[in-house]
Amino acid sequence: GGRILRIDPGTNETIAEIPVETIPTWEVGGGAMVVEGDNLWITGGVEASGGFESPGGGSDAAVTRIDVATNEVVDLYTLGGTVGADLAFLDGDLWALVFGDESVDNSMEVVRVDAETGAVLTRIPLSSGWAHTLVAADDRLVVYDGGDRAVNVDGHITSIDPESGAAALAEAPAKYFEGGPVLLRNEVWIASDRGFARVDPVTGTVIRVGQDLDPSRFA
């Protein structure tokens, strides 16, 4: 666990330090925290029985809910798998991107969680064992899946219909993936070694690839 810091953007003062059992596990790149209504939602992992090499990895994916009016933790839900990667809301439903355990061949899952009870209502497996970010747009959930050889090489874009669970896969616009997807004005974008590309959230296909960036100037 750790603590969540609430910071006044006007004064840069820390106005609350909230102890939690789970925090986002990404060292860089953000994600795994979202404000929806009067709550801050966070995903990560909590300690479970066993060790790193044990079934389940000694950790369970979890979601924490913090009441932003009181700065207090009001719920902690465990979701199975090993650790939560990201979360998003779609039409009021809470969805989490989860690193799966041996029960799903250690592939990623996208799970729908009852925000009131923490019950897992839907589990949708992905085809790879690594993904970073989950975004919701045009009634779809969009994920970038890593490739077989490395997490940021030869990946693909997955668009999920949350009603049917059907997933549409499309190739990424370049061999090397850099970041995303991200949501801007309800448009989905990803970054690659060739620059930025806009993605159709319904089909997962690339709509437009931006101008190539000079790698000597931009990483």
PDB file of N, CA and C in Angstrom, residues 60-143:
ATOM      1  N   ASP A  60      -3.597  -9.828  -5.497  1.00  0.00           N
ATOM      2  CA  ASP A  60      -4.895  -9.758  -6.168  1.00  0.00           C
ATOM      3  C   ASP A  60      -5.097  -8.352  -6.717  1.00  0.00           C
ATOM      4  N   ALA A  61      -5.652  -8.273  -7.916  1.00  0.00           N
ATOM      5  CA  ALA A  61      -6.070  -6.973  -8.426  1.00  0.00           C
ATOM      6  C   ALA A  61      -7.130  -6.391  -7.500  1.00  0.00           C
ATOM      7  N   ALA A  62      -7.104  -5.076  -7.339  1.00  0.00           N
ATOM      8  CA  ALA A  62      -8.037  -4.445  -6.414  1.00  0.00           C
ATOM      9  C   ALA A  62      -8.414  -3.062  -6.898  1.00  0.00           C
ATOM     10  N   VAL A  63      -9.570  -2.614  -6.457  1.00  0.00           N
ATOM     11  CA  VAL A  63     -10.045  -1.251  -6.723  1.00  0.00           C
ATOM     12  C   VAL A  63     -10.374  -0.602  -5.387  1.00  0.00           C
ATOM     13  N   THR A  64      -9.880   0.609  -5.190  1.00  0.00           N
ATOM     14  CA  THR A  64     -10.176   1.396  -3.995  1.00  0.00           C
ATOM     15  C   THR A  64     -11.041   2.584  -4.379  1.00  0.00           C
ATOM     16  N   ARG A  65     -12.043   2.863  -3.552  1.00  0.00           N
ATOM     17  CA  ARG A  65     -12.894   4.047  -3.760  1.00  0.00           C
ATOM     18  C   ARG A  65     -12.692   5.016  -2.605  1.00  0.00           C
ATOM     19  N   ILE A  66     -12.388   6.277  -2.939  1.00  0.00           N
ATOM     20  CA  ILE A  66     -12.205   7.336  -1.956  1.00  0.00           C
ATOM     21  C   ILE A  66     -13.286   8.385  -2.142  1.00  0.00           C
ATOM     22  N   ASP A  67     -13.952   8.741  -1.060  1.00  0.00           N
ATOM     23  CA  ASP A  67     -14.948   9.809  -1.073  1.00  0.00           C
ATOM     24  C   ASP A  67     -14.205  11.143  -1.117  1.00  0.00           C
ATOM     25  N   VAL A  68     -14.398  11.917  -2.202  1.00  0.00           N
ATOM     26  CA  VAL A  68     -13.628  13.156  -2.340  1.00  0.00           C
ATOM     27  C   VAL A  68     -14.123  14.252  -1.400  1.00  0.00           C
ATOM     28  N   ALA A  69     -15.306  14.072  -0.817  1.00  0.00           N
ATOM     29  CA  ALA A  69     -15.802  15.064   0.144  1.00  0.00           C
ATOM     30  C   ALA A  69     -15.130  14.900   1.503  1.00  0.00           C
ATOM     31  N   THR A  70     -14.813  13.658   1.872  1.00  0.00           N
ATOM     32  CA  THR A  70     -14.235  13.395   3.195  1.00  0.00           C
ATOM     33  C   THR A  70     -12.769  12.973   3.132  1.00  0.00           C
ATOM     34  N   ASN A  71     -12.268  12.679   1.935  1.00  0.00           N
ATOM     35  CA  ASN A  71     -10.889  12.179   1.758  1.00  0.00           C
ATOM     36  C   ASN A  71     -10.662  10.869   2.505  1.00  0.00           C
ATOM     37  N   GLU A  72     -11.695  10.039   2.558  1.00  0.00           N
ATOM     38  CA  GLU A  72     -11.586   8.768   3.252  1.00  0.00           C
ATOM     39  C   GLU A  72     -11.874   7.613   2.304  1.00  0.00           C
ATOM     40  N   VAL A  73     -11.178   6.494   2.532  1.00  0.00           N
ATOM     41  CA  VAL A  73     -11.456   5.266   1.788  1.00  0.00           C
ATOM     42  C   VAL A  73     -12.790   4.702   2.256  1.00  0.00           C
ATOM     43  N   VAL A  74     -13.678   4.445   1.295  1.00  0.00           N
ATOM     44  CA  VAL A  74     -14.991   3.911   1.661  1.00  0.00           C
ATOM     45  C   VAL A  74     -15.192   2.481   1.174  1.00  0.00           C
ATOM     46  N   ASP A  75     -14.412   2.038   0.195  1.00  0.00           N
ATOM     47  CA  ASP A  75     -14.547   0.666  -0.295  1.00  0.00           C
ATOM     48  C   ASP A  75     -13.212   0.169  -0.818  1.00  0.00           C
ATOM     49  N   LEU A  76     -12.985  -1.130  -0.689  1.00  0.00           N
ATOM     50  CA  LEU A  76     -11.870  -1.821  -1.315  1.00  0.00           C
ATOM     51  C   LEU A  76     -12.399  -3.131  -1.875  1.00  0.00           C
ATOM     52  N   TYR A  77     -12.298  -3.292  -3.191  1.00  0.00           N
ATOM     53  CA  TYR A  77     -12.805  -4.487  -3.851  1.00  0.00           C
ATOM     54  C   TYR A  77     -11.640  -5.281  -4.440  1.00  0.00           C
ATOM     55  N   THR A  78     -11.609  -6.585  -4.219  1.00  0.00           N
ATOM     56  CA  THR A  78     -10.623  -7.440  -4.868  1.00  0.00           C
ATOM     57  C   THR A  78     -11.282  -8.098  -6.077  1.00  0.00           C
ATOM     58  N   LEU A  79     -10.476  -8.258  -7.156  1.00  0.00           N
ATOM     59  CA  LEU A  79     -11.032  -8.663  -8.447  1.00  0.00           C
ATOM     60  C   LEU A  79     -10.450  -9.964  -8.972  1.00  0.00           C
ATOM     61  N   GLY A  80      -9.561 -10.624  -8.216  1.00  0.00           N
ATOM     62  CA  GLY A  80      -8.861 -11.772  -8.766  1.00  0.00           C
ATOM     63  C   GLY A  80      -7.686 -11.313  -9.615  1.00  0.00           C
ATOM     64  N   GLY A  81      -7.164 -12.195 -10.466  1.00  0.00           N
ATOM     65  CA  GLY A  81      -5.985 -11.827 -11.234  1.00  0.00           C
ATOM     66  C   GLY A  81      -4.818 -11.538 -10.309  1.00  0.00           C
ATOM     67  N   THR A  82      -3.888 -10.682 -10.766  1.00  0.00           N
ATOM     68  CA  THR A  82      -2.727 -10.369  -9.939  1.00  0.00           C
ATOM     69  C   THR A  82      -2.611  -8.895  -9.606  1.00  0.00           C
ATOM     70  N   VAL A  83      -2.949  -8.007 -10.547  1.00  0.00           N
ATOM     71  CA  VAL A  83      -2.847  -6.572 -10.275  1.00  0.00           C
ATOM     72  C   VAL A  83      -3.711  -5.816 -11.284  1.00  0.00           C
ATOM     73  N   GLY A  84      -4.281  -4.700 -10.860  1.00  0.00           N
ATOM     74  CA  GLY A  84      -5.057  -3.858 -11.757  1.00  0.00           C
ATOM     75  C   GLY A  84      -4.152  -2.886 -12.489  1.00  0.00           C
ATOM     76  N   ALA A  85      -4.373  -2.732 -13.796  1.00  0.00           N
ATOM     77  CA  ALA A  85      -3.542  -1.846 -14.613  1.00  0.00           C
ATOM     78  C   ALA A  85      -4.176  -0.480 -14.817  1.00  0.00           C
ATOM     79  N   ASP A  86      -5.482  -0.431 -15.045  1.00  0.00           N
ATOM     80  CA  ASP A  86      -6.158   0.838 -15.304  1.00  0.00           C
ATOM     81  C   ASP A  86      -7.643   0.633 -15.117  1.00  0.00           C
ATOM     82  N   LEU A  87      -8.397   1.732 -15.100  1.00  0.00           N
ATOM     83  CA  LEU A  87      -9.850   1.637 -15.013  1.00  0.00           C
ATOM     84  C   LEU A  87     -10.501   2.780 -15.775  1.00  0.00           C
ATOM     85  N   ALA A  88     -11.777   2.574 -16.118  1.00  0.00           N
ATOM     86  CA  ALA A  88     -12.527   3.572 -16.879  1.00  0.00           C
ATOM     87  C   ALA A  88     -14.011   3.366 -16.613  1.00  0.00           C
ATOM     88  N   PHE A  89     -14.778   4.434 -16.784  1.00  0.00           N
ATOM     89  CA  PHE A  89     -16.231   4.353 -16.691  1.00  0.00           C
ATOM     90  C   PHE A  89     -16.838   4.477 -18.081  1.00  0.00           C
ATOM     91  N   LEU A  90     -17.832   3.639 -18.371  1.00  0.00           N
ATOM     92  CA  LEU A  90     -18.569   3.693 -19.628  1.00  0.00           C
ATOM     93  C   LEU A  90     -20.050   3.567 -19.316  1.00  0.00           C
ATOM     94  N   ASP A  91     -20.793   4.616 -19.613  1.00  0.00           N
ATOM     95  CA  ASP A  91     -22.237   4.648 -19.336  1.00  0.00           C
ATOM     96  C   ASP A  91     -22.540   4.312 -17.876  1.00  0.00           C
ATOM     97  N   GLY A  92     -21.710   4.811 -16.974  1.00  0.00           N
ATOM     98  CA  GLY A  92     -21.934   4.595 -15.549  1.00  0.00           C
ATOM     99  C   GLY A  92     -21.378   3.297 -15.017  1.00  0.00           C
ATOM    100  N   ASP A  93     -20.888   2.413 -15.896  1.00  0.00           N
ATOM    101  CA  ASP A  93     -20.332   1.132 -15.457  1.00  0.00           C
ATOM    102  C   ASP A  93     -18.830   1.271 -15.252  1.00  0.00           C
ATOM    103  N   LEU A  94     -18.334   0.631 -14.195  1.00  0.00           N
ATOM    104  CA  LEU A  94     -16.911   0.638 -13.887  1.00  0.00           C
ATOM    105  C   LEU A  94     -16.249  -0.568 -14.539  1.00  0.00           C
ATOM    106  N   TRP A  95     -15.188  -0.306 -15.307  1.00  0.00           N
ATOM    107  CA  TRP A  95     -14.417  -1.360 -15.962  1.00  0.00           C
ATOM    108  C   TRP A  95     -12.970  -1.258 -15.513  1.00  0.00           C
ATOM    109  N   ALA A  96     -12.326  -2.402 -15.327  1.00  0.00           N
ATOM    110  CA  ALA A  96     -10.929  -2.433 -14.917  1.00  0.00           C
ATOM    111  C   ALA A  96     -10.136  -3.321 -15.869  1.00  0.00           C
ATOM    112  N   LEU A  97      -8.921  -2.882 -16.163  1.00  0.00           N
ATOM    113  CA  LEU A  97      -7.972  -3.672 -16.946  1.00  0.00           C
ATOM    114  C   LEU A  97      -7.081  -4.402 -15.953  1.00  0.00           C
ATOM    115  N   VAL A  98      -7.038  -5.736 -16.040  1.00  0.00           N
ATOM    116  CA  VAL A  98      -6.436  -6.555 -14.997  1.00  0.00           C
ATOM    117  C   VAL A  98      -5.394  -7.502 -15.597  1.00  0.00           C
ATOM    118  N   PHE A  99      -4.242  -7.594 -14.932  1.00  0.00           N
ATOM    119  CA  PHE A  99      -3.289  -8.649 -15.261  1.00  0.00           C
ATOM    120  C   PHE A  99      -3.840  -9.960 -14.720  1.00  0.00           C
ATOM    121  N   GLY A 100      -4.082 -10.924 -15.617  1.00  0.00           N
ATOM    122  CA  GLY A 100      -4.677 -12.179 -15.208  1.00  0.00           C
ATOM    123  C   GLY A 100      -3.680 -13.119 -14.566  1.00  0.00           C
ATOM    124  N   ASP A 101      -4.194 -14.190 -13.974  1.00  0.00           N
ATOM    125  CA  ASP A 101      -3.336 -15.199 -13.348  1.00  0.00           C
ATOM    126  C   ASP A 101      -3.330 -16.468 -14.197  1.00  0.00           C
ATOM    127  N   GLU A 102      -2.904 -17.565 -13.616  1.00  0.00           N
ATOM    128  CA  GLU A 102      -2.783 -18.799 -14.384  1.00  0.00           C
ATOM    129  C   GLU A 102      -4.137 -19.329 -14.865  1.00  0.00           C
ATOM    130  N   SER A 103      -5.235 -18.879 -14.246  1.00  0.00           N
ATOM    131  CA  SER A 103      -6.559 -19.357 -14.657  1.00  0.00           C
ATOM    132  C   SER A 103      -6.926 -18.873 -16.057  1.00  0.00           C
ATOM    133  N   VAL A 104      -6.280 -17.825 -16.538  1.00  0.00           N
ATOM    134  CA  VAL A 104      -6.516 -17.322 -17.895  1.00  0.00           C
ATOM    135  C   VAL A 104      -5.190 -17.268 -18.661  1.00  0.00           C
ATOM    136  N   ASP A 105      -4.293 -18.215 -18.337  1.00  0.00           N
ATOM    137  CA  ASP A 105      -2.984 -18.310 -18.995  1.00  0.00           C
ATOM    138  C   ASP A 105      -2.205 -17.002 -18.880  1.00  0.00           C
ATOM    139  N   ASN A 106      -2.418 -16.305 -17.768  1.00  0.00           N
ATOM    140  CA  ASN A 106      -1.701 -15.055 -17.478  1.00  0.00           C
ATOM    141  C   ASN A 106      -1.902 -13.980 -18.547  1.00  0.00           C
ATOM    142  N   SER A 107      -3.019 -14.037 -19.237  1.00  0.00           N
ATOM    143  CA  SER A 107      -3.355 -12.978 -20.189  1.00  0.00           C
ATOM    144  C   SER A 107      -4.077 -11.851 -19.457  1.00  0.00           C
ATOM    145  N   MET A 108      -4.206 -10.724 -20.129  1.00  0.00           N
ATOM    146  CA  MET A 108      -4.945  -9.599 -19.564  1.00  0.00           C
ATOM    147  C   MET A 108      -6.441  -9.875 -19.625  1.00  0.00           C
ATOM    148  N   GLU A 109      -7.196  -9.213 -18.738  1.00  0.00           N
ATOM    149  CA  GLU A 109      -8.650  -9.257 -18.767  1.00  0.00           C
ATOM    150  C   GLU A 109      -9.196  -7.839 -18.623  1.00  0.00           C
ATOM    151  N   VAL A 110     -10.355  -7.611 -19.226  1.00  0.00           N
ATOM    152  CA  VAL A 110     -11.133  -6.411 -18.955  1.00  0.00           C
ATOM    153  C   VAL A 110     -12.371  -6.868 -18.199  1.00  0.00           C
ATOM    154  N   VAL A 111     -12.568  -6.345 -16.988  1.00  0.00           N
ATOM    155  CA  VAL A 111     -13.657  -6.821 -16.141  1.00  0.00           C
ATOM    156  C   VAL A 111     -14.601  -5.673 -15.788  1.00  0.00           C
ATOM    157  N   ARG A 112     -15.894  -5.991 -15.752  1.00  0.00           N
ATOM    158  CA  ARG A 112     -16.896  -5.015 -15.314  1.00  0.00           C
ATOM    159  C   ARG A 112     -17.188  -5.266 -13.847  1.00  0.00           C
ATOM    160  N   VAL A 113     -17.141  -4.191 -13.065  1.00  0.00           N
ATOM    161  CA  VAL A 113     -17.266  -4.284 -11.616  1.00  0.00           C
ATOM    162  C   VAL A 113     -18.504  -3.524 -11.166  1.00  0.00           C
ATOM    163  N   ASP A 114     -19.302  -4.139 -10.318  1.00  0.00           N
ATOM    164  CA  ASP A 114     -20.427  -3.444  -9.695  1.00  0.00           C
ATOM    165  C   ASP A 114     -19.865  -2.402  -8.739  1.00  0.00           C
ATOM    166  N   ALA A 115     -20.079  -1.134  -9.030  1.00  0.00           N
ATOM    167  CA  ALA A 115     -19.474  -0.062  -8.245  1.00  0.00           C
ATOM    168  C   ALA A 115     -20.017   0.004  -6.822  1.00  0.00           C
ATOM    169  N   GLU A 116     -21.173  -0.598  -6.567  1.00  0.00           N
ATOM    170  CA  GLU A 116     -21.758  -0.563  -5.232  1.00  0.00           C
ATOM    171  C   GLU A 116     -21.318  -1.743  -4.369  1.00  0.00           C
ATOM    172  N   THR A 117     -21.135  -2.914  -4.998  1.00  0.00           N
ATOM    173  CA  THR A 117     -20.841  -4.112  -4.220  1.00  0.00           C
ATOM    174  C   THR A 117     -19.439  -4.663  -4.465  1.00  0.00           C
ATOM    175  N   GLY A 118     -18.812  -4.296  -5.583  1.00  0.00           N
ATOM    176  CA  GLY A 118     -17.512  -4.833  -5.931  1.00  0.00           C
ATOM    177  C   GLY A 118     -17.567  -6.164  -6.647  1.00  0.00           C
ATOM    178  N   ALA A 119     -18.760  -6.680  -6.894  1.00  0.00           N
ATOM    179  CA  ALA A 119     -18.892  -7.960  -7.597  1.00  0.00           C
ATOM    180  C   ALA A 119     -18.404  -7.820  -9.037  1.00  0.00           C
ATOM    181  N   VAL A 120     -17.677  -8.825  -9.506  1.00  0.00           N
ATOM    182  CA  VAL A 120     -17.237  -8.844 -10.899  1.00  0.00           C
ATOM    183  C   VAL A 120     -18.370  -9.413 -11.739  1.00  0.00           C
ATOM    184  N   LEU A 121     -18.914  -8.598 -12.630  1.00  0.00           N
ATOM    185  CA  LEU A 121     -20.089  -8.972 -13.407  1.00  0.00           C
ATOM    186  C   LEU A 121     -19.728  -9.572 -14.765  1.00  0.00           C
ATOM    187  N   THR A 122     -18.620  -9.152 -15.342  1.00  0.00           N
ATOM    188  CA  THR A 122     -18.211  -9.616 -16.669  1.00  0.00           C
ATOM    189  C   THR A 122     -16.701  -9.729 -16.714  1.00  0.00           C
ATOM    190  N   ARG A 123     -16.193 -10.786 -17.344  1.00  0.00           N
ATOM    191  CA  ARG A 123     -14.761 -10.931 -17.591  1.00  0.00           C
ATOM    192  C   ARG A 123     -14.546 -11.152 -19.082  1.00  0.00           C
ATOM    193  N   ILE A 124     -13.740 -10.287 -19.692  1.00  0.00           N
ATOM    194  CA  ILE A 124     -13.446 -10.387 -21.118  1.00  0.00           C
ATOM    195  C   ILE A 124     -11.941 -10.581 -21.271  1.00  0.00           C
ATOM    196  N   PRO A 125     -11.491 -11.762 -21.712  1.00  0.00           N
ATOM    197  CA  PRO A 125     -10.049 -11.994 -21.843  1.00  0.00           C
ATOM    198  C   PRO A 125      -9.474 -11.297 -23.066  1.00  0.00           C
ATOM    199  N   LEU A 126      -8.230 -10.847 -22.947  1.00  0.00           N
ATOM    200  CA  LEU A 126      -7.500 -10.299 -24.076  1.00  0.00           C
ATOM    201  C   LEU A 126      -6.501 -11.336 -24.575  1.00  0.00           C
ATOM    202  N   SER A 127      -5.840 -11.038 -25.681  1.00  0.00           N
ATOM    203  CA  SER A 127      -4.988 -12.041 -26.310  1.00  0.00           C
ATOM    204  C   SER A 127      -3.533 -11.974 -25.861  1.00  0.00           C
ATOM    205  N   SER A 128      -3.181 -10.932 -25.085  1.00  0.00           N
ATOM    206  CA  SER A 128      -1.782 -10.794 -24.688  1.00  0.00           C
ATOM    207  C   SER A 128      -1.665 -10.732 -23.170  1.00  0.00           C
ATOM    208  N   GLY A 129      -0.428 -10.734 -22.696  1.00  0.00           N
ATOM    209  CA  GLY A 129      -0.186 -10.701 -21.262  1.00  0.00           C
ATOM    210  C   GLY A 129       0.194  -9.336 -20.752  1.00  0.00           C
ATOM    211  N   TRP A 130       0.145  -8.297 -21.612  1.00  0.00           N
ATOM    212  CA  TRP A 130       0.539  -6.967 -21.171  1.00  0.00           C
ATOM    213  C   TRP A 130      -0.303  -5.898 -21.862  1.00  0.00           C
ATOM    214  N   ALA A 131      -0.795  -4.967 -21.078  1.00  0.00           N
ATOM    215  CA  ALA A 131      -1.469  -3.765 -21.579  1.00  0.00           C
ATOM    216  C   ALA A 131      -1.403  -2.727 -20.471  1.00  0.00           C
ATOM    217  N   HIS A 132      -1.466  -1.462 -20.837  1.00  0.00           N
ATOM    218  CA  HIS A 132      -1.233  -0.384 -19.876  1.00  0.00           C
ATOM    219  C   HIS A 132      -2.495   0.414 -19.588  1.00  0.00           C
ATOM    220  N   THR A 133      -3.230   0.802 -20.634  1.00  0.00           N
ATOM    221  CA  THR A 133      -4.263   1.823 -20.495  1.00  0.00           C
ATOM    222  C   THR A 133      -5.583   1.347 -21.077  1.00  0.00           C
ATOM    223  N   LEU A 134      -6.669   1.732 -20.413  1.00  0.00           N
ATOM    224  CA  LEU A 134      -8.028   1.428 -20.854  1.00  0.00           C
ATOM    225  C   LEU A 134      -8.787   2.738 -21.019  1.00  0.00           C
ATOM    226  N   VAL A 135      -9.389   2.965 -22.196  1.00  0.00           N
ATOM    227  CA  VAL A 135     -10.197   4.160 -22.404  1.00  0.00           C
ATOM    228  C   VAL A 135     -11.561   3.759 -22.959  1.00  0.00           C
ATOM    229  N   ALA A 136     -12.563   4.607 -22.713  1.00  0.00           N
ATOM    230  CA  ALA A 136     -13.930   4.372 -23.176  1.00  0.00           C
ATOM    231  C   ALA A 136     -14.326   5.473 -24.146  1.00  0.00           C
ATOM    232  N   ALA A 137     -14.827   5.082 -25.327  1.00  0.00           N
ATOM    233  CA  ALA A 137     -15.269   6.051 -26.333  1.00  0.00           C
ATOM    234  C   ALA A 137     -16.226   5.364 -27.291  1.00  0.00           C
ATOM    235  N   ASP A 138     -17.255   6.113 -27.726  1.00  0.00           N
ATOM    236  CA  ASP A 138     -18.218   5.589 -28.706  1.00  0.00           C
ATOM    237  C   ASP A 138     -18.770   4.227 -28.294  1.00  0.00           C
ATOM    238  N   ASP A 139     -19.101   4.086 -27.006  1.00  0.00           N
ATOM    239  CA  ASP A 139     -19.673   2.847 -26.480  1.00  0.00           C
ATOM    240  C   ASP A 139     -18.740   1.661 -26.633  1.00  0.00           C
ATOM    241  N   ARG A 140     -17.451   1.910 -26.698  1.00  0.00           N
ATOM    242  CA  ARG A 140     -16.466   0.840 -26.785  1.00  0.00           C
ATOM    243  C   ARG A 140     -15.371   1.059 -25.750  1.00  0.00           C
ATOM    244  N   LEU A 141     -14.675  -0.021 -25.410  1.00  0.00           N
ATOM    245  CA  LEU A 141     -13.500   0.027 -24.557  1.00  0.00           C
ATOM    246  C   LEU A 141     -12.290  -0.277 -25.437  1.00  0.00           C
ATOM    247  N   VAL A 142     -11.261   0.563 -25.364  1.00  0.00           N
ATOM    248  CA  VAL A 142     -10.116   0.430 -26.258  1.00  0.00           C
ATOM    249  C   VAL A 142      -8.849   0.204 -25.438  1.00  0.00           C
ATOM    250  N   VAL A 143      -8.061  -0.787 -25.878  1.00  0.00           N
ATOM    251  CA  VAL A 143      -6.827  -1.172 -25.204  1.00  0.00           C
ATOM    252  C   VAL A 143      -5.749  -1.360 -26.268  1.00  0.00           C
TER     253      VAL A 143
END
